[in-house]
Amino acid sequence: MTHTFDKSKLPSRHVSVGPERAPHRSYYYAMGLTEEEIARPFVGIASAGNDSAPCNTTLDHQADIARVGVEVGGGMPRRFNTITVTDGIAMGHQGMKSSLVSREVIADSIETVVGCEGMDGYVAIGGCDKNMPGCMIAIARMNRPAVFVYGGTILPGCVGPEKKDADIVTVFEAVGQHANCKISDKQLADIEEHSIPGEGSCGGMYTANTMASAIEAMGMSLPNSGAQAAVSNEKLIDCFDAGAAVMNMIKRGITPRDIMTKEAFENAITLIITLGGSTNAVLHLIAMAHSAGVKLGIEDFVRIGKKTPVLADVKPSGKYFMNDLVKIGGTVPLIRILVNEGLMHGDCLTVTGKTMKENMKNSKIVWPKDQQIVRPLSNPIKKDSHLVIFKGNLCPEGAVGKISGKEGLSFSGKAIVFESEETALQAILNDKVKKGHVIVVRMEGPKGGPGMREMLSPTSAIMGKGLGKDVAFITDGRFSGGSHGFVVGHVTPEAFVGGPIAVIKNGDPITIDAEKRSITLGIPAKELKARLAKWKQPKPRYTRGVLAKYAKLTSDASHGAVTDLGL
């Protein structure tokens, strides 16, 4: 098939057109390209594939399939890799400080390659918590035709004599059960060996599946890309179609900022609320919007959350795994319902070149009538959002909680304070944390940590110890999408810059009220002011390298923890 493109207005003209670019073309000939192939648009295939964890091991093969889609569409694919880290392996130790930092490194690296190599568009393929928003931040910054492909979800594991379905959170919570003598060494070994059976991203509505759903609702991936198994024919078709779709965008002059509008971000927020998604979506969507030049803040999550119910009974707070949603037809039927009922904007453009409403009308996917995973709007799990934006004298610039309602809507208790995640985890495992405690973990914010570590290990230990309904947890760090219970993170201002969380003392009364969206440190205002006046900023934990640079540049959590705010 012959395709003709006028490269005079495409970025690749700078590396392939005219006599003065003869040296550049020599490199392409050295890689086996023909004159005709050099005349095509150059399309990047950005893969976050590596062998660090099952989340990313399929991505390079998927990238090869996307290459074919680009070729059939008339483009010349140029594959490259970006770095990625995996939160599950980084969890619970100092390595987790690099996780959120990697989002910025990934965005910077993709922007660097696409810009340097003069690519006319690209397909970005990610499968873990930070490479997905990292890809999207780069896409928004560059504003060249692009499609995101989600690597796909993992299948459930199978553990115990009852052959129960399991996933990675099953293993983290088993650590607490083991410490509480509820399971044996042999049972723990069985759980760790059989909970995650193969390739794909963590199997609940944790951060990876949350962000995949958000990107799909935004219109930046193809329909149902966010709800497919990593190892499936459907995912390979999605990869091929993404390559063809980016070529269509180049032909029609459609760019990401035509799609990533304020209304598109509102669609993303709406879908992740109905699915019971991760608190990390607040951080990442604000960062992505910043890169797209869209004004989005924590107040938008409050506004949309008031009218959007939780419908999906999925883990971590619910019963079902992501693959259960995949098996009944994925997210397309839910998006169709939300568009038809006016909860999502149907007139938003998508990477198909059609509107969201047109995509839903053209899709033949419907759920079985007897499915139990997603409730109807008339019978929600929760009538409004589980993502609660808090304010109050403890977090005057915001905090984010995931309150399903199962743990109650308010909690009052006495503070037990820790200066790191590790010390909190050991206190939980050693039974120093008691019923009625509000666990406070500070110096884990964007600057203080640095990097906002996720607290999956301590929250899972709480669940394993049977304290899920008896304690609360607040931090200036973050929570994994797998965390559940009465947990509030992203406390702003963080401890490192002198936020009120820095001066909490053991035994201070704290009240968390999800209905009023407030967190109150129960000491007199005069006492709080006096403590803050005596506070002195600690020295940075890092003075060289990527963590030091991130700590120096990052914004606060309420502004997405981005590194280019105000530049």
PDB file of C-alpha atoms in Angstrom, residues 143-414:
ATOM      1  CA  ASN A 143       1.436  18.090  21.693  1.00  0.00           C
ATOM      2  CA  ARG A 144       2.280  15.892  18.728  1.00  0.00           C
ATOM      3  CA  PRO A 145      -0.211  13.253  17.561  1.00  0.00           C
ATOM      4  CA  ALA A 146      -0.067  10.428  20.083  1.00  0.00           C
ATOM      5  CA  VAL A 147      -2.003   7.454  21.404  1.00  0.00           C
ATOM      6  CA  PHE A 148      -1.487   5.769  24.765  1.00  0.00           C
ATOM      7  CA  VAL A 149      -1.699   1.987  25.089  1.00  0.00           C
ATOM      8  CA  TYR A 150      -2.169   0.312  28.462  1.00  0.00           C
ATOM      9  CA  GLY A 151      -0.192  -2.912  28.802  1.00  0.00           C
ATOM     10  CA  GLY A 152      -3.144  -4.611  30.475  1.00  0.00           C
ATOM     11  CA  THR A 153      -4.138  -6.197  33.756  1.00  0.00           C
ATOM     12  CA  ILE A 154      -2.812  -9.390  35.271  1.00  0.00           C
ATOM     13  CA  LEU A 155      -5.022 -12.421  35.879  1.00  0.00           C
ATOM     14  CA  PRO A 156      -5.874 -13.390  39.478  1.00  0.00           C
ATOM     15  CA  GLY A 157      -3.752 -15.928  41.320  1.00  0.00           C
ATOM     16  CA  CYS A 158      -5.048 -18.977  43.128  1.00  0.00           C
ATOM     17  CA  VAL A 159      -4.101 -19.731  46.746  1.00  0.00           C
ATOM     18  CA  GLY A 160      -4.887 -22.128  49.572  1.00  0.00           C
ATOM     19  CA  PRO A 161      -6.855 -25.385  49.628  1.00  0.00           C
ATOM     20  CA  GLU A 162      -9.986 -23.406  48.750  1.00  0.00           C
ATOM     21  CA  LYS A 163      -8.215 -22.128  45.599  1.00  0.00           C
ATOM     22  CA  LYS A 164      -9.232 -18.552  46.332  1.00  0.00           C
ATOM     23  CA  ASP A 165      -8.516 -15.793  43.832  1.00  0.00           C
ATOM     24  CA  ALA A 166      -5.623 -13.585  44.949  1.00  0.00           C
ATOM     25  CA  ASP A 167      -3.415 -10.695  43.888  1.00  0.00           C
ATOM     26  CA  ILE A 168      -0.429  -8.742  45.197  1.00  0.00           C
ATOM     27  CA  VAL A 169      -2.429  -7.064  47.966  1.00  0.00           C
ATOM     28  CA  THR A 170      -3.293 -10.552  49.225  1.00  0.00           C
ATOM     29  CA  VAL A 171       0.439 -11.029  49.792  1.00  0.00           C
ATOM     30  CA  PHE A 172       0.986  -7.676  51.511  1.00  0.00           C
ATOM     31  CA  GLU A 173      -1.933  -8.305  53.863  1.00  0.00           C
ATOM     32  CA  ALA A 174      -0.671 -11.829  54.530  1.00  0.00           C
ATOM     33  CA  VAL A 175       2.443 -10.276  56.093  1.00  0.00           C
ATOM     34  CA  GLY A 176       0.246  -8.752  58.813  1.00  0.00           C
ATOM     35  CA  GLN A 177      -1.693 -11.995  59.223  1.00  0.00           C
ATOM     36  CA  HIS A 178       1.581 -13.878  59.631  1.00  0.00           C
ATOM     37  CA  ALA A 179       2.832 -11.386  62.222  1.00  0.00           C
ATOM     38  CA  ASN A 180      -0.461 -11.844  64.064  1.00  0.00           C
ATOM     39  CA  CYS A 181      -0.010 -15.641  63.987  1.00  0.00           C
ATOM     40  CA  LYS A 182      -3.153 -16.072  61.891  1.00  0.00           C
ATOM     41  CA  ILE A 183      -1.334 -17.962  59.136  1.00  0.00           C
ATOM     42  CA  SER A 184       1.684 -20.274  59.193  1.00  0.00           C
ATOM     43  CA  ASP A 185       5.019 -19.998  57.391  1.00  0.00           C
ATOM     44  CA  LYS A 186       3.783 -22.600  54.924  1.00  0.00           C
ATOM     45  CA  GLN A 187       0.594 -20.658  54.218  1.00  0.00           C
ATOM     46  CA  LEU A 188       2.556 -17.433  53.717  1.00  0.00           C
ATOM     47  CA  ALA A 189       4.866 -19.229  51.268  1.00  0.00           C
ATOM     48  CA  ASP A 190       1.860 -20.547  49.326  1.00  0.00           C
ATOM     49  CA  ILE A 191       0.372 -17.062  49.117  1.00  0.00           C
ATOM     50  CA  GLU A 192       3.586 -15.404  47.959  1.00  0.00           C
ATOM     51  CA  GLU A 193       4.250 -18.091  45.324  1.00  0.00           C
ATOM     52  CA  HIS A 194       0.777 -18.236  43.784  1.00  0.00           C
ATOM     53  CA  SER A 195      -0.923 -14.843  44.162  1.00  0.00           C
ATOM     54  CA  ILE A 196       0.364 -13.286  40.945  1.00  0.00           C
ATOM     55  CA  PRO A 197       0.452 -15.896  38.180  1.00  0.00           C
ATOM     56  CA  GLY A 198       2.003 -14.084  35.218  1.00  0.00           C
ATOM     57  CA  GLU A 199       2.286 -10.905  33.205  1.00  0.00           C
ATOM     58  CA  GLY A 200       0.267  -7.728  33.629  1.00  0.00           C
ATOM     59  CA  SER A 201      -0.433  -4.908  36.054  1.00  0.00           C
ATOM     60  CA  CYS A 202      -1.763  -5.388  39.590  1.00  0.00           C
ATOM     61  CA  GLY A 203      -5.202  -6.921  39.393  1.00  0.00           C
ATOM     62  CA  GLY A 204      -7.560  -4.627  41.320  1.00  0.00           C
ATOM     63  CA  MET A 205      -8.700  -1.049  40.810  1.00  0.00           C
ATOM     64  CA  TYR A 206      -5.292   0.018  42.030  1.00  0.00           C
ATOM     65  CA  THR A 207      -3.309   2.868  40.504  1.00  0.00           C
ATOM     66  CA  ALA A 208      -2.390   1.193  37.192  1.00  0.00           C
ATOM     67  CA  ASN A 209      -5.946   0.164  36.315  1.00  0.00           C
ATOM     68  CA  THR A 210      -7.235   3.475  37.672  1.00  0.00           C
ATOM     69  CA  MET A 211      -4.955   5.483  35.393  1.00  0.00           C
ATOM     70  CA  ALA A 212      -5.686   3.231  32.418  1.00  0.00           C
ATOM     71  CA  SER A 213      -9.393   3.888  32.912  1.00  0.00           C
ATOM     72  CA  ALA A 214      -8.796   7.623  33.346  1.00  0.00           C
ATOM     73  CA  ILE A 215      -6.754   7.874  30.147  1.00  0.00           C
ATOM     74  CA  GLU A 216      -9.424   5.970  28.238  1.00  0.00           C
ATOM     75  CA  ALA A 217     -12.169   8.240  29.601  1.00  0.00           C
ATOM     76  CA  MET A 218     -10.047  11.231  28.595  1.00  0.00           C
ATOM     77  CA  GLY A 219     -10.072   9.979  25.028  1.00  0.00           C
ATOM     78  CA  MET A 220      -6.311   9.423  24.785  1.00  0.00           C
ATOM     79  CA  SER A 221      -6.482   5.646  24.344  1.00  0.00           C
ATOM     80  CA  LEU A 222      -8.802   3.514  22.265  1.00  0.00           C
ATOM     81  CA  PRO A 223     -12.117   2.233  23.652  1.00  0.00           C
ATOM     82  CA  ASN A 224     -11.603  -0.534  26.242  1.00  0.00           C
ATOM     83  CA  SER A 225      -7.810  -0.194  26.127  1.00  0.00           C
ATOM     84  CA  GLY A 226      -8.016   0.352  29.884  1.00  0.00           C
ATOM     85  CA  ALA A 227      -9.929  -2.882  30.494  1.00  0.00           C
ATOM     86  CA  GLN A 228      -8.088  -5.706  28.767  1.00  0.00           C
ATOM     87  CA  ALA A 229      -5.898  -8.511  30.031  1.00  0.00           C
ATOM     88  CA  ALA A 230      -2.187  -8.103  29.326  1.00  0.00           C
ATOM     89  CA  VAL A 231      -2.019 -11.549  27.746  1.00  0.00           C
ATOM     90  CA  SER A 232      -4.936 -11.558  25.315  1.00  0.00           C
ATOM     91  CA  ASN A 233      -5.745 -11.215  21.639  1.00  0.00           C
ATOM     92  CA  GLU A 234      -7.784  -8.135  22.473  1.00  0.00           C
ATOM     93  CA  LYS A 235      -4.699  -6.366  23.792  1.00  0.00           C
ATOM     94  CA  LEU A 236      -2.655  -7.201  20.700  1.00  0.00           C
ATOM     95  CA  ILE A 237      -5.443  -5.848  18.503  1.00  0.00           C
ATOM     96  CA  ASP A 238      -5.486  -2.714  20.666  1.00  0.00           C
ATOM     97  CA  CYS A 239      -1.753  -2.235  20.050  1.00  0.00           C
ATOM     98  CA  PHE A 240      -2.098  -2.622  16.283  1.00  0.00           C
ATOM     99  CA  ASP A 241      -5.087  -0.279  16.194  1.00  0.00           C
ATOM    100  CA  ALA A 242      -3.179   2.323  18.226  1.00  0.00           C
ATOM    101  CA  GLY A 243      -0.474   2.404  15.554  1.00  0.00           C
ATOM    102  CA  ALA A 244      -3.108   2.922  12.876  1.00  0.00           C
ATOM    103  CA  ALA A 245      -4.891   5.543  14.993  1.00  0.00           C
ATOM    104  CA  VAL A 246      -1.826   7.737  15.436  1.00  0.00           C
ATOM    105  CA  MET A 247      -1.356   7.747  11.655  1.00  0.00           C
ATOM    106  CA  ASN A 248      -4.940   8.920  11.270  1.00  0.00           C
ATOM    107  CA  MET A 249      -4.240  11.707  13.770  1.00  0.00           C
ATOM    108  CA  ILE A 250      -1.175  12.798  11.762  1.00  0.00           C
ATOM    109  CA  LYS A 251      -3.209  12.810   8.535  1.00  0.00           C
ATOM    110  CA  ARG A 252      -6.001  14.847  10.126  1.00  0.00           C
ATOM    111  CA  GLY A 253      -3.803  17.145  12.196  1.00  0.00           C
ATOM    112  CA  ILE A 254      -5.331  16.064  15.515  1.00  0.00           C
ATOM    113  CA  THR A 255      -3.084  16.736  18.509  1.00  0.00           C
ATOM    114  CA  PRO A 256      -3.368  15.740  22.190  1.00  0.00           C
ATOM    115  CA  ARG A 257      -4.414  19.185  23.370  1.00  0.00           C
ATOM    116  CA  ASP A 258      -7.402  18.992  21.021  1.00  0.00           C
ATOM    117  CA  ILE A 259      -8.455  16.025  23.145  1.00  0.00           C
ATOM    118  CA  MET A 260      -7.096  16.801  26.631  1.00  0.00           C
ATOM    119  CA  THR A 261      -9.556  19.586  27.441  1.00  0.00           C
ATOM    120  CA  LYS A 262     -11.034  20.497  30.801  1.00  0.00           C
ATOM    121  CA  GLU A 263     -14.120  18.468  29.900  1.00  0.00           C
ATOM    122  CA  ALA A 264     -11.952  15.458  29.063  1.00  0.00           C
ATOM    123  CA  PHE A 265     -10.313  15.634  32.485  1.00  0.00           C
ATOM    124  CA  GLU A 266     -13.773  15.857  34.042  1.00  0.00           C
ATOM    125  CA  ASN A 267     -14.668  12.658  32.168  1.00  0.00           C
ATOM    126  CA  ALA A 268     -11.581  10.977  33.604  1.00  0.00           C
ATOM    127  CA  ILE A 269     -12.467  12.021  37.148  1.00  0.00           C
ATOM    128  CA  THR A 270     -16.040  10.808  36.718  1.00  0.00           C
ATOM    129  CA  LEU A 271     -15.064   7.353  35.498  1.00  0.00           C
ATOM    130  CA  ILE A 272     -12.468   6.714  38.208  1.00  0.00           C
ATOM    131  CA  ILE A 273     -14.972   7.678  40.891  1.00  0.00           C
ATOM    132  CA  THR A 274     -17.572   5.244  39.569  1.00  0.00           C
ATOM    133  CA  LEU A 275     -14.892   2.545  39.511  1.00  0.00           C
ATOM    134  CA  GLY A 276     -13.654   3.266  43.061  1.00  0.00           C
ATOM    135  CA  GLY A 277     -10.194   4.253  41.826  1.00  0.00           C
ATOM    136  CA  SER A 278      -6.947   5.186  43.533  1.00  0.00           C
ATOM    137  CA  THR A 279      -6.137   8.434  45.364  1.00  0.00           C
ATOM    138  CA  ASN A 280      -3.050   8.656  43.159  1.00  0.00           C
ATOM    139  CA  ALA A 281      -5.324   9.689  40.318  1.00  0.00           C
ATOM    140  CA  VAL A 282      -5.759  13.071  42.009  1.00  0.00           C
ATOM    141  CA  LEU A 283      -2.016  13.679  41.967  1.00  0.00           C
ATOM    142  CA  HIS A 284      -1.467  12.381  38.433  1.00  0.00           C
ATOM    143  CA  LEU A 285      -4.462  14.006  36.744  1.00  0.00           C
ATOM    144  CA  ILE A 286      -3.512  17.401  38.172  1.00  0.00           C
ATOM    145  CA  ALA A 287       0.045  16.876  36.876  1.00  0.00           C
ATOM    146  CA  MET A 288      -1.184  15.811  33.438  1.00  0.00           C
ATOM    147  CA  ALA A 289      -3.538  18.790  33.254  1.00  0.00           C
ATOM    148  CA  HIS A 290      -0.693  21.135  34.163  1.00  0.00           C
ATOM    149  CA  SER A 291       1.330  19.779  31.242  1.00  0.00           C
ATOM    150  CA  ALA A 292      -1.656  20.209  28.910  1.00  0.00           C
ATOM    151  CA  GLY A 293      -2.223  23.801  30.001  1.00  0.00           C
ATOM    152  CA  VAL A 294      -5.556  22.910  31.622  1.00  0.00           C
ATOM    153  CA  LYS A 295      -6.468  24.389  34.972  1.00  0.00           C
ATOM    154  CA  LEU A 296      -7.387  21.480  37.240  1.00  0.00           C
ATOM    155  CA  GLY A 297      -7.259  21.420  41.015  1.00  0.00           C
ATOM    156  CA  ILE A 298      -8.382  19.468  44.040  1.00  0.00           C
ATOM    157  CA  GLU A 299     -11.580  21.557  44.107  1.00  0.00           C
ATOM    158  CA  ASP A 300     -12.632  19.949  40.815  1.00  0.00           C
ATOM    159  CA  PHE A 301     -12.594  16.544  42.501  1.00  0.00           C
ATOM    160  CA  VAL A 302     -14.906  17.926  45.193  1.00  0.00           C
ATOM    161  CA  ARG A 303     -17.279  19.433  42.634  1.00  0.00           C
ATOM    162  CA  ILE A 304     -17.502  16.333  40.458  1.00  0.00           C
ATOM    163  CA  GLY A 305     -17.475  13.991  43.452  1.00  0.00           C
ATOM    164  CA  LYS A 306     -20.648  15.496  44.872  1.00  0.00           C
ATOM    165  CA  LYS A 307     -22.683  14.283  41.877  1.00  0.00           C
ATOM    166  CA  THR A 308     -20.849  11.076  40.950  1.00  0.00           C
ATOM    167  CA  PRO A 309     -21.576   7.761  42.699  1.00  0.00           C
ATOM    168  CA  VAL A 310     -19.331   4.746  43.259  1.00  0.00           C
ATOM    169  CA  LEU A 311     -20.758   1.862  41.226  1.00  0.00           C
ATOM    170  CA  ALA A 312     -18.088  -0.830  40.809  1.00  0.00           C
ATOM    171  CA  ASP A 313     -17.632  -3.516  43.469  1.00  0.00           C
ATOM    172  CA  VAL A 314     -13.926  -3.985  42.749  1.00  0.00           C
ATOM    173  CA  LYS A 315     -10.839  -4.399  44.884  1.00  0.00           C
ATOM    174  CA  PRO A 316      -9.311  -3.126  47.100  1.00  0.00           C
ATOM    175  CA  SER A 317     -12.518  -2.123  48.874  1.00  0.00           C
ATOM    176  CA  GLY A 318     -14.791  -4.390  46.873  1.00  0.00           C
ATOM    177  CA  LYS A 319     -15.163  -8.044  45.929  1.00  0.00           C
ATOM    178  CA  TYR A 320     -14.071  -8.395  42.321  1.00  0.00           C
ATOM    179  CA  PHE A 321     -10.788  -8.250  40.407  1.00  0.00           C
ATOM    180  CA  MET A 322     -10.157  -6.125  37.334  1.00  0.00           C
ATOM    181  CA  ASN A 323     -10.177  -9.229  35.158  1.00  0.00           C
ATOM    182  CA  ASP A 324     -13.749  -9.899  36.264  1.00  0.00           C
ATOM    183  CA  LEU A 325     -14.700  -6.521  34.785  1.00  0.00           C
ATOM    184  CA  VAL A 326     -12.721  -7.376  31.645  1.00  0.00           C
ATOM    185  CA  LYS A 327     -14.621 -10.663  31.222  1.00  0.00           C
ATOM    186  CA  ILE A 328     -18.046  -8.987  31.208  1.00  0.00           C
ATOM    187  CA  GLY A 329     -17.061  -6.395  28.604  1.00  0.00           C
ATOM    188  CA  GLY A 330     -14.831  -3.820  30.297  1.00  0.00           C
ATOM    189  CA  THR A 331     -15.404  -0.107  30.694  1.00  0.00           C
ATOM    190  CA  VAL A 332     -17.153   0.710  27.419  1.00  0.00           C
ATOM    191  CA  PRO A 333     -20.670  -0.160  28.679  1.00  0.00           C
ATOM    192  CA  LEU A 334     -20.115   1.953  31.796  1.00  0.00           C
ATOM    193  CA  ILE A 335     -18.865   4.931  29.798  1.00  0.00           C
ATOM    194  CA  ARG A 336     -21.923   4.578  27.530  1.00  0.00           C
ATOM    195  CA  ILE A 337     -24.215   4.742  30.571  1.00  0.00           C
ATOM    196  CA  LEU A 338     -22.403   7.778  31.994  1.00  0.00           C
ATOM    197  CA  VAL A 339     -22.502   9.599  28.646  1.00  0.00           C
ATOM    198  CA  ASN A 340     -26.182   8.814  28.096  1.00  0.00           C
ATOM    199  CA  GLU A 341     -27.066   9.966  31.617  1.00  0.00           C
ATOM    200  CA  GLY A 342     -25.152  13.228  31.239  1.00  0.00           C
ATOM    201  CA  LEU A 343     -22.459  12.410  33.808  1.00  0.00           C
ATOM    202  CA  MET A 344     -19.743  12.392  31.133  1.00  0.00           C
ATOM    203  CA  HIS A 345     -19.283  14.810  28.232  1.00  0.00           C
ATOM    204  CA  GLY A 346     -20.131  12.895  25.071  1.00  0.00           C
ATOM    205  CA  ASP A 347     -18.963  15.601  22.677  1.00  0.00           C
ATOM    206  CA  CYS A 348     -15.263  15.342  23.624  1.00  0.00           C
ATOM    207  CA  LEU A 349     -12.906  14.388  20.801  1.00  0.00           C
ATOM    208  CA  THR A 350     -10.892  11.166  21.132  1.00  0.00           C
ATOM    209  CA  VAL A 351      -7.884   9.545  19.446  1.00  0.00           C
ATOM    210  CA  THR A 352     -10.245   7.699  17.089  1.00  0.00           C
ATOM    211  CA  GLY A 353     -11.012  11.047  15.478  1.00  0.00           C
ATOM    212  CA  LYS A 354     -14.579  10.648  16.686  1.00  0.00           C
ATOM    213  CA  THR A 355     -16.299  11.928  19.812  1.00  0.00           C
ATOM    214  CA  MET A 356     -16.784   9.863  22.933  1.00  0.00           C
ATOM    215  CA  LYS A 357     -20.483   9.595  22.187  1.00  0.00           C
ATOM    216  CA  GLU A 358     -19.797   8.379  18.650  1.00  0.00           C
ATOM    217  CA  ASN A 359     -17.356   5.766  19.962  1.00  0.00           C
ATOM    218  CA  MET A 360     -19.947   4.454  22.390  1.00  0.00           C
ATOM    219  CA  LYS A 361     -22.637   4.374  19.715  1.00  0.00           C
ATOM    220  CA  ASN A 362     -20.373   2.457  17.326  1.00  0.00           C
ATOM    221  CA  SER A 363     -19.347  -0.145  19.915  1.00  0.00           C
ATOM    222  CA  LYS A 364     -21.381  -3.333  20.132  1.00  0.00           C
ATOM    223  CA  ILE A 365     -20.031  -4.291  23.562  1.00  0.00           C
ATOM    224  CA  VAL A 366     -22.722  -4.737  26.243  1.00  0.00           C
ATOM    225  CA  TRP A 367     -22.638  -6.276  29.699  1.00  0.00           C
ATOM    226  CA  PRO A 368     -24.541  -9.479  30.515  1.00  0.00           C
ATOM    227  CA  LYS A 369     -27.846  -8.624  32.160  1.00  0.00           C
ATOM    228  CA  ASP A 370     -27.016 -10.700  35.231  1.00  0.00           C
ATOM    229  CA  GLN A 371     -23.590  -9.137  35.933  1.00  0.00           C
ATOM    230  CA  GLN A 372     -23.016  -8.167  39.576  1.00  0.00           C
ATOM    231  CA  ILE A 373     -19.776  -6.190  39.311  1.00  0.00           C
ATOM    232  CA  VAL A 374     -21.113  -2.729  38.458  1.00  0.00           C
ATOM    233  CA  ARG A 375     -24.302  -1.508  40.054  1.00  0.00           C
ATOM    234  CA  PRO A 376     -26.919   0.654  38.322  1.00  0.00           C
ATOM    235  CA  LEU A 377     -27.036   4.378  39.023  1.00  0.00           C
ATOM    236  CA  SER A 378     -30.244   3.781  40.957  1.00  0.00           C
ATOM    237  CA  ASN A 379     -28.476   1.529  43.480  1.00  0.00           C
ATOM    238  CA  PRO A 380     -24.913   2.805  43.998  1.00  0.00           C
ATOM    239  CA  ILE A 381     -22.379   1.468  46.465  1.00  0.00           C
ATOM    240  CA  LYS A 382     -21.900   5.060  47.602  1.00  0.00           C
ATOM    241  CA  LYS A 383     -23.982   7.995  46.448  1.00  0.00           C
ATOM    242  CA  ASP A 384     -20.999  10.299  46.075  1.00  0.00           C
ATOM    243  CA  SER A 385     -17.258  10.031  45.611  1.00  0.00           C
ATOM    244  CA  HIS A 386     -15.009   7.848  47.735  1.00  0.00           C
ATOM    245  CA  LEU A 387     -12.165  10.283  46.922  1.00  0.00           C
ATOM    246  CA  VAL A 388     -12.518  12.899  49.636  1.00  0.00           C
ATOM    247  CA  ILE A 389     -10.624  16.185  49.548  1.00  0.00           C
ATOM    248  CA  PHE A 390     -10.026  17.336  53.113  1.00  0.00           C
ATOM    249  CA  LYS A 391      -9.187  20.759  54.533  1.00  0.00           C
ATOM    250  CA  GLY A 392      -8.775  21.876  58.143  1.00  0.00           C
ATOM    251  CA  ASN A 393      -6.197  23.173  60.591  1.00  0.00           C
ATOM    252  CA  LEU A 394      -4.092  20.036  60.064  1.00  0.00           C
ATOM    253  CA  CYS A 395      -4.124  20.293  56.244  1.00  0.00           C
ATOM    254  CA  PRO A 396      -5.016  23.890  55.298  1.00  0.00           C
ATOM    255  CA  GLU A 397      -3.975  23.366  51.663  1.00  0.00           C
ATOM    256  CA  GLY A 398      -5.579  19.981  51.217  1.00  0.00           C
ATOM    257  CA  ALA A 399      -5.336  16.232  51.743  1.00  0.00           C
ATOM    258  CA  VAL A 400      -6.807  13.263  49.889  1.00  0.00           C
ATOM    259  CA  GLY A 401      -8.604  10.305  51.425  1.00  0.00           C
ATOM    260  CA  LYS A 402     -10.152   7.150  50.029  1.00  0.00           C
ATOM    261  CA  ILE A 403     -13.287   6.646  52.132  1.00  0.00           C
ATOM    262  CA  SER A 404     -15.513   3.868  50.842  1.00  0.00           C
ATOM    263  CA  GLY A 405     -17.945   4.219  53.740  1.00  0.00           C
ATOM    264  CA  LYS A 406     -17.296   0.649  54.914  1.00  0.00           C
ATOM    265  CA  GLU A 407     -14.860   1.992  57.501  1.00  0.00           C
ATOM    266  CA  GLY A 408     -17.313   4.699  58.587  1.00  0.00           C
ATOM    267  CA  LEU A 409     -17.429   8.374  57.695  1.00  0.00           C
ATOM    268  CA  SER A 410     -15.617   9.816  60.714  1.00  0.00           C
ATOM    269  CA  PHE A 411     -12.843   8.842  63.070  1.00  0.00           C
ATOM    270  CA  SER A 412     -11.564  10.442  66.258  1.00  0.00           C
ATOM    271  CA  GLY A 413      -8.501   9.241  68.097  1.00  0.00           C
ATOM    272  CA  LYS A 414      -5.122  10.016  69.606  1.00  0.00           C
TER     273      LYS A 414
END
